């Protein structure tokens, strides 16, 4: 039924709310770990079609040990509460819960239509909130999610709320009491703030008590997480499907701190073979189960990687997995990777927990963790973090069509042309010749003086020194440019001039960049950081690193070395599209070399290493580590040795580290 609900949602509605169907096996595991007793009171503030509430019902029924009409009525009329903004979803929840006992007639259900987040205001002021009966025509509200983005606000703040039943009849209201639930279980919408209507963003800003807990930068799921403060009693449990990115980054910092300080995290479950527990979700997610009580340093957090295909598991499998995770049986009968972390370790790494929870297996975590500990102990004194003042946005290629009019792509690799528009044909002393990719017969030319060095994409860039392998950016009109404009995606063609591009280029020059949005596991990705003796322009798919000369060269080596690639794996934002997105908040956690603390001999040796390797053509990152290629081993061995590690230790560590990096690149 949940999948039916998801498929029936209009695309625009689905896009705004990021509403995704919870896999039923995941729902059973989450409910099994979140609900402790048969009489627990459970709420789902984003209930969708009721998948999680039905799973909760079944867990309660199992713990009760019997099924009767009396028990059914208690569960659906007193114990289980579901709320959702979508009328259709709330009605499906009502049907779903009622159908757990077909023969039983229920007088009422605790299922309501409302913006659950508004409870924060109501329960802040009063001990109890009444959910009145719902009498309006609910289905019409599907039209609220339209491009005008107006009625989500109206819908969430007007009459469109109330209690519902399976047959849509009017029944008595029910009450929600502050901090009265034993468990809050939810797969809240992951909606990106940037995709939400401005009107609803205003609504979110009005939820001051939630913003104090989750901050104002987190996406919609964070507000539902914060809402638990008003729903769950002390000692109660929360069980959430949430993005794994709760463990990293500035946007989630406040809600992460709140979680770690006010809850004792008991279990974190990550899918090993599926990209997420939510069907068709864009972000990699986890199951997080925590108890609402202040943690102690000696408490344990059990991290589980479920190395099974969710679609091939049965409900009996889910039950056995829950028992094994809770320590009630010696085997789950399935492939689980389990490790227990001390809570102190969680607290100490609050700024970024991805090294603990972001990897595909616990062995990788142990090996890479040990390697980083050795690095910190042996050469940590000459490393530092990147500074915010050293990081800058690239040339912003918007609106659509700007990039097409600006960049000429050098075709030294065929894969570079996939998203190219203008392609370099020939370079002469005074002129450069180029063509539109899909119109190669027509050749355009421009003066060399009207071009500037650029780097449009990292695809097929297999050298970290790009001084001699650059793209171009056009700074002035050329003969035939209006024909190019006609075929570009730039909409307001009568308003385009190259002054727009020239203005965007101001203060957008650099000698060094790192890739921002890319695929590390692509066969066309060889390196992460790039340097040129000539200043150049790069689009916002890169981050400018404001270093020059010796600093830039040494740290181009560092960021491409095994140290940089491990940071890349541990600190990146994870999506289900295999893309990595390295934001400024991630880069400031990257290690670089503090060249001021190096000896003159070390600086000279590192610059010699740079010159030795700058002409090397590196294979793909995966091949570098999987095949332990000569270029990779030479870079890492000499770089680490110059910084102070013994060659014997390096030779012992690198093969194990390479195997783990290979596995992580292939898995993610």
CSV table of C-alpha atoms in Angstrom, one decimal, residues 123-439:
chain,number,residue,atom,x,y,z
A,123,UNK,CA,2.4,21.7,22.9
A,124,UNK,CA,4.8,24.5,23.9
A,125,UNK,CA,1.9,26.6,25.1
A,126,UNK,CA,-0.4,23.9,26.4
A,127,UNK,CA,-0.1,20.4,27.9
A,128,UNK,CA,-2.6,18.9,25.5
A,129,UNK,CA,-3.5,19.5,21.9
A,130,UNK,CA,-6.9,18.5,20.4
A,131,UNK,CA,-7.1,17.1,16.9
A,132,UNK,CA,-10.6,18.0,15.7
A,133,UNK,CA,-12.7,15.9,13.2
A,134,UNK,CA,-12.0,16.5,9.5
A,135,UNK,CA,-15.0,17.3,7.4
A,136,UNK,CA,-13.6,19.0,4.2
A,137,UNK,CA,-13.1,17.4,0.8
A,138,UNK,CA,-9.6,16.2,1.3
A,139,UNK,CA,-8.6,14.9,-2.1
A,140,UNK,CA,-8.7,18.4,-3.6
A,141,UNK,CA,-5.6,19.4,-1.7
A,142,UNK,CA,-3.5,17.3,-4.1
A,143,UNK,CA,-3.7,20.4,-6.3
A,144,UNK,CA,-1.9,22.4,-3.7
A,145,UNK,CA,1.5,21.3,-4.9
A,146,UNK,CA,1.7,23.3,-8.1
A,147,UNK,CA,4.5,25.5,-9.7
A,148,UNK,CA,3.0,28.6,-8.2
A,149,UNK,CA,4.0,27.3,-4.8
A,150,UNK,CA,1.2,29.0,-2.9
A,151,UNK,CA,-1.2,26.5,-1.4
A,152,UNK,CA,1.3,24.4,0.6
A,153,UNK,CA,1.4,27.4,3.0
A,154,UNK,CA,-2.4,27.8,2.8
A,155,UNK,CA,-2.9,24.1,3.3
A,156,UNK,CA,-0.6,23.8,6.3
A,157,UNK,CA,-2.0,26.8,8.1
A,158,UNK,CA,-5.7,26.7,7.3
A,159,UNK,CA,-8.6,24.4,7.9
A,160,UNK,CA,-7.0,21.3,6.3
A,161,UNK,CA,-6.4,19.4,9.5
A,162,UNK,CA,-8.3,17.0,11.6
A,163,UNK,CA,-9.0,13.4,12.6
A,164,UNK,CA,-9.9,10.8,9.9
A,165,UNK,CA,-11.2,7.3,9.7
A,166,UNK,CA,-10.9,4.4,7.3
A,167,UNK,CA,-14.3,5.2,5.7
A,168,UNK,CA,-14.0,9.0,5.9
A,169,UNK,CA,-16.8,9.5,8.3
A,170,UNK,CA,-16.8,12.2,11.0
A,171,UNK,CA,-15.7,11.0,14.4
A,172,UNK,CA,-14.8,12.5,17.7
A,173,UNK,CA,-11.5,14.4,18.1
A,174,UNK,CA,-8.5,12.9,19.9
A,175,UNK,CA,-5.9,14.5,22.0
A,176,UNK,CA,-2.1,14.6,21.9
A,177,UNK,CA,-0.5,15.2,25.3
A,178,UNK,CA,3.0,16.7,25.6
A,179,UNK,CA,5.7,14.1,26.1
A,180,UNK,CA,3.3,11.3,26.4
A,181,UNK,CA,4.6,8.8,23.9
A,182,UNK,CA,6.9,5.8,24.6
A,183,UNK,CA,8.2,5.8,21.0
A,184,UNK,CA,8.3,8.2,18.0
A,185,UNK,CA,8.9,6.2,14.8
A,186,UNK,CA,9.2,8.0,11.5
A,187,UNK,CA,10.6,8.3,8.0
A,188,UNK,CA,10.1,12.0,7.6
A,189,UNK,CA,10.3,13.9,4.3
A,190,UNK,CA,13.9,14.6,3.3
A,191,UNK,CA,12.8,17.8,1.4
A,192,UNK,CA,15.7,20.1,0.4
A,193,UNK,CA,15.1,23.6,1.7
A,194,UNK,CA,16.0,25.0,-1.7
A,195,UNK,CA,13.1,23.1,-3.3
A,196,UNK,CA,10.5,24.1,-0.8
A,197,UNK,CA,8.0,26.9,-1.6
A,198,UNK,CA,9.0,30.3,-0.1
A,199,UNK,CA,5.7,30.4,1.7
A,200,UNK,CA,6.4,27.2,3.6
A,201,UNK,CA,9.9,28.3,4.4
A,202,UNK,CA,8.2,31.2,6.2
A,203,UNK,CA,6.1,28.6,8.1
A,204,UNK,CA,9.2,26.7,9.2
A,205,UNK,CA,10.8,29.9,10.4
A,206,UNK,CA,7.8,30.5,12.6
A,207,UNK,CA,8.5,27.2,14.5
A,208,UNK,CA,11.0,28.9,16.8
A,209,UNK,CA,11.1,26.2,19.4
A,210,UNK,CA,12.1,23.7,16.8
A,211,UNK,CA,14.7,26.0,15.2
A,212,UNK,CA,16.4,26.4,18.6
A,213,UNK,CA,16.9,22.6,18.5
A,214,UNK,CA,17.7,21.8,14.9
A,215,UNK,CA,19.0,25.1,13.6
A,216,UNK,CA,17.8,27.0,10.5
A,217,UNK,CA,19.9,25.3,7.8
A,218,UNK,CA,18.8,21.6,8.1
A,219,UNK,CA,16.4,20.1,5.7
A,220,UNK,CA,12.8,19.2,6.6
A,221,UNK,CA,13.6,15.9,8.3
A,222,UNK,CA,15.6,17.8,11.0
A,223,UNK,CA,12.4,19.6,12.2
A,224,UNK,CA,10.6,16.3,12.7
A,225,UNK,CA,13.6,15.0,14.6
A,226,UNK,CA,13.4,18.1,16.8
A,227,UNK,CA,9.7,17.6,17.3
A,228,UNK,CA,10.4,14.5,19.4
A,229,UNK,CA,11.3,16.9,22.2
A,230,UNK,CA,7.6,17.6,22.6
A,231,UNK,CA,6.3,14.1,21.8
A,232,UNK,CA,8.5,11.5,23.6
A,233,UNK,CA,8.6,11.0,27.3
A,234,UNK,CA,11.9,10.8,29.2
A,235,UNK,CA,13.2,7.3,28.8
A,236,UNK,CA,11.2,6.8,25.6
A,237,UNK,CA,12.6,5.9,22.2
A,238,UNK,CA,12.9,7.4,18.8
A,239,UNK,CA,13.3,5.3,15.7
A,240,UNK,CA,14.0,7.3,12.5
A,241,UNK,CA,14.9,6.8,8.9
A,242,UNK,CA,17.1,9.7,8.2
A,243,UNK,CA,19.9,10.8,5.8
A,244,UNK,CA,23.4,9.6,6.8
A,245,UNK,CA,24.5,13.2,6.4
A,246,UNK,CA,23.3,13.9,9.9
A,247,UNK,CA,26.8,12.8,10.8
A,248,UNK,CA,28.6,15.5,8.9
A,249,UNK,CA,28.5,19.1,7.9
A,250,UNK,CA,27.5,22.5,9.2
A,251,UNK,CA,23.8,22.3,8.2
A,252,UNK,CA,23.2,19.3,10.6
A,253,UNK,CA,25.6,20.4,13.3
A,254,UNK,CA,23.0,21.7,15.7
A,255,UNK,CA,20.6,18.7,15.5
A,256,UNK,CA,23.6,16.4,15.7
A,257,UNK,CA,24.8,18.0,18.9
A,258,UNK,CA,21.2,17.9,20.3
A,259,UNK,CA,21.0,14.2,19.5
A,260,UNK,CA,24.4,13.3,21.0
A,261,UNK,CA,23.9,15.3,24.2
A,262,UNK,CA,20.2,14.5,25.0
A,263,UNK,CA,19.8,11.0,23.7
A,264,UNK,CA,21.6,7.7,24.1
A,265,UNK,CA,22.0,6.3,20.6
A,266,UNK,CA,21.6,2.6,20.9
A,267,UNK,CA,21.6,1.3,17.3
A,268,UNK,CA,22.6,2.7,13.9
A,269,UNK,CA,21.7,0.4,10.9
A,270,UNK,CA,23.1,1.0,7.4
A,271,UNK,CA,22.2,-0.9,4.2
A,272,UNK,CA,25.1,-2.6,2.7
A,273,UNK,CA,23.6,-3.8,-0.6
A,274,UNK,CA,20.8,-1.3,-1.0
A,275,UNK,CA,21.5,2.4,-1.4
A,276,UNK,CA,18.8,3.3,1.1
A,277,UNK,CA,15.9,2.0,3.3
A,278,UNK,CA,13.6,4.4,1.4
A,279,UNK,CA,12.6,3.3,-2.1
A,280,UNK,CA,13.9,5.7,-4.8
A,281,UNK,CA,15.4,8.1,-2.3
A,282,UNK,CA,18.1,10.3,-3.5
A,283,UNK,CA,20.2,10.4,-0.3
A,284,UNK,CA,21.7,7.4,1.4
A,285,UNK,CA,19.9,6.9,4.7
A,286,UNK,CA,20.2,5.0,7.9
A,287,UNK,CA,18.0,3.6,10.7
A,288,UNK,CA,18.7,5.4,13.9
A,289,UNK,CA,17.3,4.2,17.3
A,290,UNK,CA,18.0,6.2,20.4
A,291,UNK,CA,16.7,6.5,24.0
A,292,UNK,CA,15.7,9.9,25.4
A,293,UNK,CA,18.1,10.0,28.3
A,294,UNK,CA,21.5,11.6,28.9
A,295,UNK,CA,24.3,9.3,27.7
A,296,UNK,CA,27.4,8.2,29.7
A,297,UNK,CA,30.8,7.8,28.2
A,298,UNK,CA,30.7,4.1,28.8
A,299,UNK,CA,27.4,3.5,26.9
A,300,UNK,CA,27.7,1.5,23.7
A,301,UNK,CA,26.5,2.4,20.2
A,302,UNK,CA,26.0,-0.7,18.1
A,303,UNK,CA,26.6,0.0,14.4
A,304,UNK,CA,25.3,-2.6,12.0
A,305,UNK,CA,25.8,-2.9,8.3
A,306,UNK,CA,23.1,-5.1,6.7
A,307,UNK,CA,24.9,-6.9,3.9
A,308,UNK,CA,21.7,-8.4,2.4
A,309,UNK,CA,19.3,-7.3,-0.3
A,310,UNK,CA,16.3,-5.9,1.5
A,311,UNK,CA,14.0,-7.1,-1.3
A,312,UNK,CA,15.1,-10.7,-0.7
A,313,UNK,CA,14.5,-10.8,3.0
A,314,UNK,CA,11.4,-12.1,4.7
A,315,UNK,CA,9.6,-10.8,7.7
A,316,UNK,CA,10.9,-13.8,9.7
A,317,UNK,CA,14.4,-12.7,8.6
A,318,UNK,CA,13.7,-9.2,10.0
A,319,UNK,CA,12.5,-10.6,13.3
A,320,UNK,CA,15.7,-12.7,13.6
A,321,UNK,CA,17.9,-9.7,12.7
A,322,UNK,CA,16.3,-7.6,15.4
A,323,UNK,CA,16.9,-10.4,18.0
A,324,UNK,CA,20.5,-10.6,16.9
A,325,UNK,CA,21.1,-6.9,17.0
A,326,UNK,CA,19.6,-6.8,20.5
A,327,UNK,CA,21.8,-9.6,21.6
A,328,UNK,CA,18.9,-12.1,22.2
A,329,UNK,CA,20.3,-14.7,19.8
A,330,UNK,CA,23.8,-15.8,18.8
A,331,UNK,CA,23.2,-15.7,15.0
A,332,UNK,CA,20.9,-13.8,12.7
A,333,UNK,CA,21.3,-16.3,9.9
A,334,UNK,CA,22.2,-13.4,7.6
A,335,UNK,CA,25.3,-11.3,6.8
A,336,UNK,CA,25.6,-8.6,9.3
A,337,UNK,CA,28.7,-6.5,10.0
A,338,UNK,CA,28.5,-5.4,13.6
A,339,UNK,CA,30.8,-3.2,15.8
A,340,UNK,CA,30.2,-1.5,19.2
A,341,UNK,CA,31.5,2.0,19.7
A,342,UNK,CA,32.1,3.7,23.1
A,343,UNK,CA,29.8,6.7,23.5
A,344,UNK,CA,32.9,8.8,24.4
A,345,UNK,CA,34.2,8.1,20.8
A,346,UNK,CA,30.9,9.5,19.5
A,347,UNK,CA,31.2,12.7,21.6
A,348,UNK,CA,34.9,13.2,20.7
A,349,UNK,CA,34.1,13.0,17.0
A,350,UNK,CA,30.9,15.1,17.0
A,351,UNK,CA,32.2,17.4,14.3
A,352,UNK,CA,32.3,14.6,11.8
A,353,UNK,CA,31.1,11.0,12.5
A,354,UNK,CA,31.4,9.8,8.9
A,355,UNK,CA,34.7,7.9,9.7
A,356,UNK,CA,32.7,5.8,12.1
A,357,UNK,CA,29.5,5.3,10.1
A,358,UNK,CA,30.2,6.3,6.5
A,359,UNK,CA,32.2,3.4,5.3
A,360,UNK,CA,30.9,0.2,3.7
A,361,UNK,CA,32.3,-2.2,6.3
A,362,UNK,CA,33.7,-2.1,9.8
A,363,UNK,CA,37.1,-3.6,8.7
A,364,UNK,CA,37.6,-0.5,6.5
A,365,UNK,CA,36.8,1.7,9.5
A,366,UNK,CA,39.4,-0.1,11.7
A,367,UNK,CA,42.1,-0.1,9.0
A,368,UNK,CA,41.7,3.5,8.0
A,369,UNK,CA,41.2,4.6,11.6
A,370,UNK,CA,44.5,2.9,12.6
A,371,UNK,CA,46.2,4.5,9.6
A,372,UNK,CA,44.9,8.0,10.6
A,373,UNK,CA,46.0,7.4,14.2
A,374,UNK,CA,49.6,6.6,13.0
A,375,UNK,CA,49.6,9.6,10.8
A,376,UNK,CA,48.4,11.9,13.6
A,377,UNK,CA,51.0,10.5,16.0
A,378,UNK,CA,54.0,10.5,13.6
A,379,UNK,CA,53.5,13.5,11.4
A,380,UNK,CA,50.4,15.2,12.8
A,381,UNK,CA,52.5,18.2,14.0
A,382,UNK,CA,53.2,19.3,10.4
A,383,UNK,CA,49.6,18.9,9.2
A,384,UNK,CA,46.8,21.5,9.6
A,385,UNK,CA,43.2,21.9,8.4
A,386,UNK,CA,42.3,24.0,5.4
A,387,UNK,CA,41.1,27.4,6.4
A,388,UNK,CA,37.8,29.0,5.3
A,389,UNK,CA,39.8,31.9,4.0
A,390,UNK,CA,41.6,29.6,1.7
A,391,UNK,CA,38.4,28.3,0.0
A,392,UNK,CA,36.4,30.1,-2.6
A,393,UNK,CA,33.5,29.4,-4.9
A,394,UNK,CA,34.2,29.0,-8.6
A,395,UNK,CA,32.8,30.9,-11.6
A,396,UNK,CA,29.0,30.5,-11.2
A,397,UNK,CA,27.7,29.2,-14.5
A,398,UNK,CA,24.1,30.4,-14.2
A,399,UNK,CA,21.6,31.0,-15.5
A,400,UNK,CA,21.3,28.0,-17.9
A,401,UNK,CA,23.3,28.6,-21.1
A,402,UNK,CA,26.1,30.7,-19.5
A,403,UNK,CA,28.4,27.8,-19.4
A,404,UNK,CA,27.7,27.0,-23.1
A,405,UNK,CA,28.5,30.5,-24.1
A,406,UNK,CA,31.6,30.8,-21.9
A,407,UNK,CA,33.7,27.6,-22.1
A,408,UNK,CA,35.5,25.9,-25.0
A,409,UNK,CA,36.3,22.4,-24.1
A,410,UNK,CA,39.7,20.9,-25.0
A,411,UNK,CA,39.1,17.4,-26.5
A,412,UNK,CA,42.2,15.6,-25.3
A,413,UNK,CA,39.8,13.0,-23.9
A,414,UNK,CA,36.6,11.9,-25.7
A,415,UNK,CA,34.7,11.6,-22.4
A,416,UNK,CA,35.2,15.3,-21.8
A,417,UNK,CA,32.8,16.1,-24.6
A,418,UNK,CA,29.8,14.4,-23.1
A,419,UNK,CA,28.4,17.6,-21.7
A,420,UNK,CA,30.4,20.0,-23.8
A,421,UNK,CA,28.9,22.6,-26.1
A,422,UNK,CA,31.8,24.4,-27.7
A,423,UNK,CA,34.7,22.2,-28.6
A,424,UNK,CA,38.3,23.2,-29.4
A,425,UNK,CA,39.4,22.3,-33.0
A,426,UNK,CA,42.7,24.0,-33.4
A,427,UNK,CA,45.1,26.5,-31.7
A,428,UNK,CA,47.1,28.8,-33.8
A,429,UNK,CA,49.5,31.7,-32.9
A,430,UNK,CA,46.9,34.4,-33.0
A,431,UNK,CA,43.6,32.6,-33.3
A,432,UNK,CA,41.7,29.7,-31.7
A,433,UNK,CA,39.3,27.6,-33.8
A,434,UNK,CA,36.3,25.8,-32.3
A,435,UNK,CA,32.8,24.4,-33.2
A,436,UNK,CA,29.5,23.5,-31.6
A,437,UNK,CA,29.6,19.8,-30.7
A,438,UNK,CA,26.5,18.9,-32.7
A,439,UNK,CA,27.4,21.2,-35.6
